[in-house]
Amino acid sequence: MSSLITPPRAVDGLLVLADIGGYTGFLGSVTAAHRDDAFADGRVPDAYALVSSLLDGIVGRTVPPFTLSKLEGDAVFVYAVDGDAFPRGDAFLACLQDCYADFQGRLASAGVIWSCRCDACARISTLDLKFVVHAGPFVIQSIAGREELVGSEVVLAHRLLKSGAAEAVGSTAYALITESAARRVDLPTHGAVPLTEHVDHYEPVGAHVFGL
C-alpha cells in the first residue's frame, strides 16, 4: 500500500531563529543541584516549567505573523515566505523587541513567585534572548510526516548563532539581521552596528546588529 508524499517546495523568504542564551548551563546547574531532592522524589524543578514558558512566549509573539518550523531545544525556528503578511520596516524590529520584552517579563515574574532560592536556580538572571534573521531560497519538504526546512541558507542561518554580534554591541541580547534580510523587510539600519561574518564554505556575510 503506497502512501502519498507531499513533493518538496522551493520557496524564498525569511528565516528567523530566537535562541535562549545561557540555557544549557542553567539547566545543567539546576539538574546537578536538585539531583538528590526534587528529581529523587519524581518532582521536576520549577526551572523546567520556566523554560517551557519562555519558549511558549516566543512562539506566541512570533506565530503569526511567522510560521513555526520547530523548536530546537533552546531555540524557536520560524519562517515566512515571500507573499506572506510579515511586518516590514520599523515594524519588523518592533516585532522582535516586543518578543524580547515579553521574554524579560516572564523572567521577572518567575523571580517573584519562584519557590527555590538555591544558587543554581538563582542563575535565572543569566538567561537572555538573541535573534538571527536571514533571507534567501530554501526548500520545504516532508520528512517523517512533518514539514522540514532544508537548504544552504537554512544552514547558514543556524551557523550565524555563533558570531561576533554580542561583542559588537556589548550585550548578549541582540538581533543579527543579515543584509539580505534587511533588504527583504525594508529595514532602516540606522542605529545598528555593521558586522561581517566569515562562515566556512560561504561568501562573507554582511549583517546589521541591533542591541535589544
C-alpha positions as MATLAB code, in Angstrom:
seq = 'MSSLITPPRAVDGLLVLADIGGYTGFLGSVTAAHRDDAFADGRVPDAYALVSSLLDGIVGRTVPPFTLSKLEGDAVFVYAVDGDAFPRGDAFLACLQDCYADFQGRLASAGVIWSCRCDACARISTLDLKFVVHAGPFVIQSIAGREELVGSEVVLAHRLLKSGAAEAVGSTAYALITESAARRVDLPTHGAVPLTEHVDHYEPVGAHVFGL';
ca = [
       0.000    0.000    0.000;
       1.577    3.265   -1.109;
       1.307    6.490    0.832;
       1.033    9.977   -0.589;
       4.182   12.044   -0.167;
       3.980   15.822   -0.443;
       6.523   16.896   -3.053;
       9.229   19.348   -1.952;
       8.511   23.049   -2.498;
      11.197   25.545   -3.456;
      10.439   28.908   -1.838;
      12.135   32.177   -0.994;
      11.633   34.051    2.250;
      12.712   34.854    5.788;
      14.329   32.552    8.330;
      14.157   33.646   11.978;
      15.842   31.967   14.946;
      15.138   33.071   18.517;
      17.749   31.498   20.783;
      17.817   31.494   24.593;
      21.376   32.200   25.707;
      22.655   30.522   28.884;
      20.047   27.749   28.594;
      22.409   24.759   28.655;
      24.451   25.953   31.624;
      21.344   26.993   33.562;
      19.520   23.675   33.246;
      22.745   21.775   33.826;
      23.329   23.519   37.148;
      19.687   23.046   38.171;
      19.875   19.345   37.361;
      23.008   18.926   39.476;
      21.639   20.971   42.388;
      18.354   19.051   42.556;
      19.607   15.572   41.736;
      19.132   14.356   45.309;
      15.899   16.133   46.205;
      13.324   17.058   43.582;
      14.366   14.525   40.958;
      14.715   11.800   43.571;
      11.074   12.299   44.581;
       9.870   12.322   40.996;
       9.214   16.065   41.042;
      10.548   18.320   38.297;
      12.221   21.575   39.420;
      10.445   24.840   38.620;
      13.215   25.730   36.175;
      11.839   23.330   33.577;
       8.401   24.935   33.653;
      10.058   28.331   33.311;
      11.943   27.315   30.174;
       8.710   25.934   28.711;
       7.019   29.250   29.477;
       9.813   31.210   27.814;
       9.653   29.121   24.650;
       5.860   29.312   24.629;
       6.054   33.080   24.921;
       8.456   33.339   21.976;
       6.129   31.247   19.817;
       3.140   33.312   20.931;
       4.861   36.555   19.933;
       6.119   35.353   16.541;
       3.400   32.988   15.270;
       1.698   34.652   13.471;
       2.974   36.589   11.524;
       5.556   33.841   11.012;
       5.064   30.092   10.661;
       6.582   27.755   13.237;
       9.078   25.341   11.734;
      10.083   23.656   15.005;
      11.505   24.010   18.486;
      15.207   23.241   18.672;
      15.942   22.737   22.356;
      16.720   26.291   23.429;
      15.626   27.946   20.181;
      12.454   28.683   18.242;
      12.747   28.459   14.444;
      10.106   30.312   12.423;
       9.870   31.409    8.814;
       7.840   33.335    6.268;
       7.764   33.009    2.508;
       7.538   35.904    0.078;
       3.925   36.953   -0.199;
       3.192   36.321    3.478;
       1.993   39.288    5.515;
       5.038   39.712    7.754;
       5.969   43.114    9.250;
       8.274   45.448    7.361;
      10.383   48.480    8.114;
      10.452   49.649   11.723;
       7.531   47.300   12.477;
       9.806   44.306   11.863;
      12.311   45.329   14.528;
       9.419   46.275   16.829;
       8.125   42.698   16.499;
      11.455   41.345   17.756;
      11.632   43.937   20.535;
       8.101   43.035   21.695;
       9.122   39.383   21.828;
      12.194   40.298   23.886;
      10.107   42.437   26.265;
       7.737   39.510   26.829;
      10.735   37.242   27.478;
      12.096   39.644   30.115;
       8.649   39.990   31.670;
       8.347   36.234   32.089;
      11.795   36.097   33.716;
      10.850   38.868   36.131;
       7.563   37.178   37.056;
       9.321   33.882   37.695;
      11.783   35.608   40.003;
       8.894   36.856   42.155;
       6.991   33.576   42.526;
       9.928   31.135   42.351;
       9.818   28.699   45.251;
      13.503   27.750   45.137;
      16.319   30.109   46.154;
      19.318   27.820   45.602;
      22.381   29.179   43.787;
      21.593   27.159   40.660;
      18.024   28.417   40.312;
      19.205   31.964   41.049;
      21.070   31.820   37.746;
      17.758   32.566   36.051;
      19.079   36.103   35.618;
      21.804   34.821   33.275;
      19.259   33.815   30.623;
      18.938   36.118   27.629;
      17.499   36.127   24.131;
      19.043   36.727   20.734;
      17.662   36.665   17.214;
      19.193   35.724   13.878;
      17.251   36.792   10.801;
      18.287   35.730    7.310;
      16.618   35.628    3.915;
      17.066   33.507    0.820;
      15.843   30.434   -1.035;
      15.103   27.188    0.784;
      13.097   24.008    0.343;
      10.122   22.846    2.399;
       9.845   19.085    2.270;
       8.077   16.315    4.126;
      10.289   14.172    6.373;
       8.828   11.582    8.771;
       5.384   13.077    8.417;
       6.293   16.695    9.147;
       7.499   19.637    7.131;
      11.194   20.455    7.405;
      13.163   23.387    6.019;
      16.357   22.441    4.210;
      18.972   24.164    2.100;
      22.257   26.055    2.365;
      20.578   29.266    3.570;
      18.918   27.350    6.418;
      22.326   26.007    7.439;
      23.824   29.493    7.243;
      21.128   30.971    9.487;
      21.940   28.374   12.150;
      25.689   28.914   11.777;
      25.154   32.624   12.481;
      24.007   31.782   16.005;
      27.756   31.650   16.658;
      29.005   35.085   15.677;
      30.734   38.190   16.927;
      27.440   40.040   17.376;
      27.488   40.054   21.192;
      30.958   41.592   21.231;
      29.929   44.128   18.578;
      27.057   45.562   20.639;
      28.353   44.681   24.114;
      25.302   42.612   25.002;
      24.048   39.035   24.740;
      20.593   40.377   23.840;
      20.617   41.355   20.185;
      19.106   40.893   16.756;
      21.527   39.976   13.979;
      19.845   40.735   10.672;
      21.736   39.856    7.510;
      21.940   42.254    4.576;
      19.643   40.048    2.532;
      17.014   40.008    5.301;
      17.272   43.766    5.889;
      16.594   44.383    2.201;
      13.721   41.909    2.197;
      11.870   43.705    5.013;
      12.916   47.268    4.067;
      14.586   47.650    7.448;
      16.123   51.019    8.356;
      19.610   50.236    9.633;
      20.437   53.478   11.446;
      21.463   52.694   14.992;
      22.704   49.234   14.033;
      26.295   48.027   14.296;
      27.601   46.740   10.940;
      29.152   43.291   11.042;
      30.761   40.969    8.529;
      30.796   37.296    9.446;
      33.106   34.759    7.828;
      31.476   31.335    7.753;
      33.244   28.307    6.294;
      32.049   27.430    2.766;
      30.134   30.727    2.363;
      30.945   34.144    0.992;
      31.403   36.807    3.710;
      28.022   37.616    5.243;
      27.143   41.255    5.819;
      24.799   41.935    8.718;
      23.358   44.633   10.971;
      23.271   44.072   14.727;
      20.748   45.801   16.974;
      21.022   45.685   20.764;
      17.722   44.841   22.447;
];
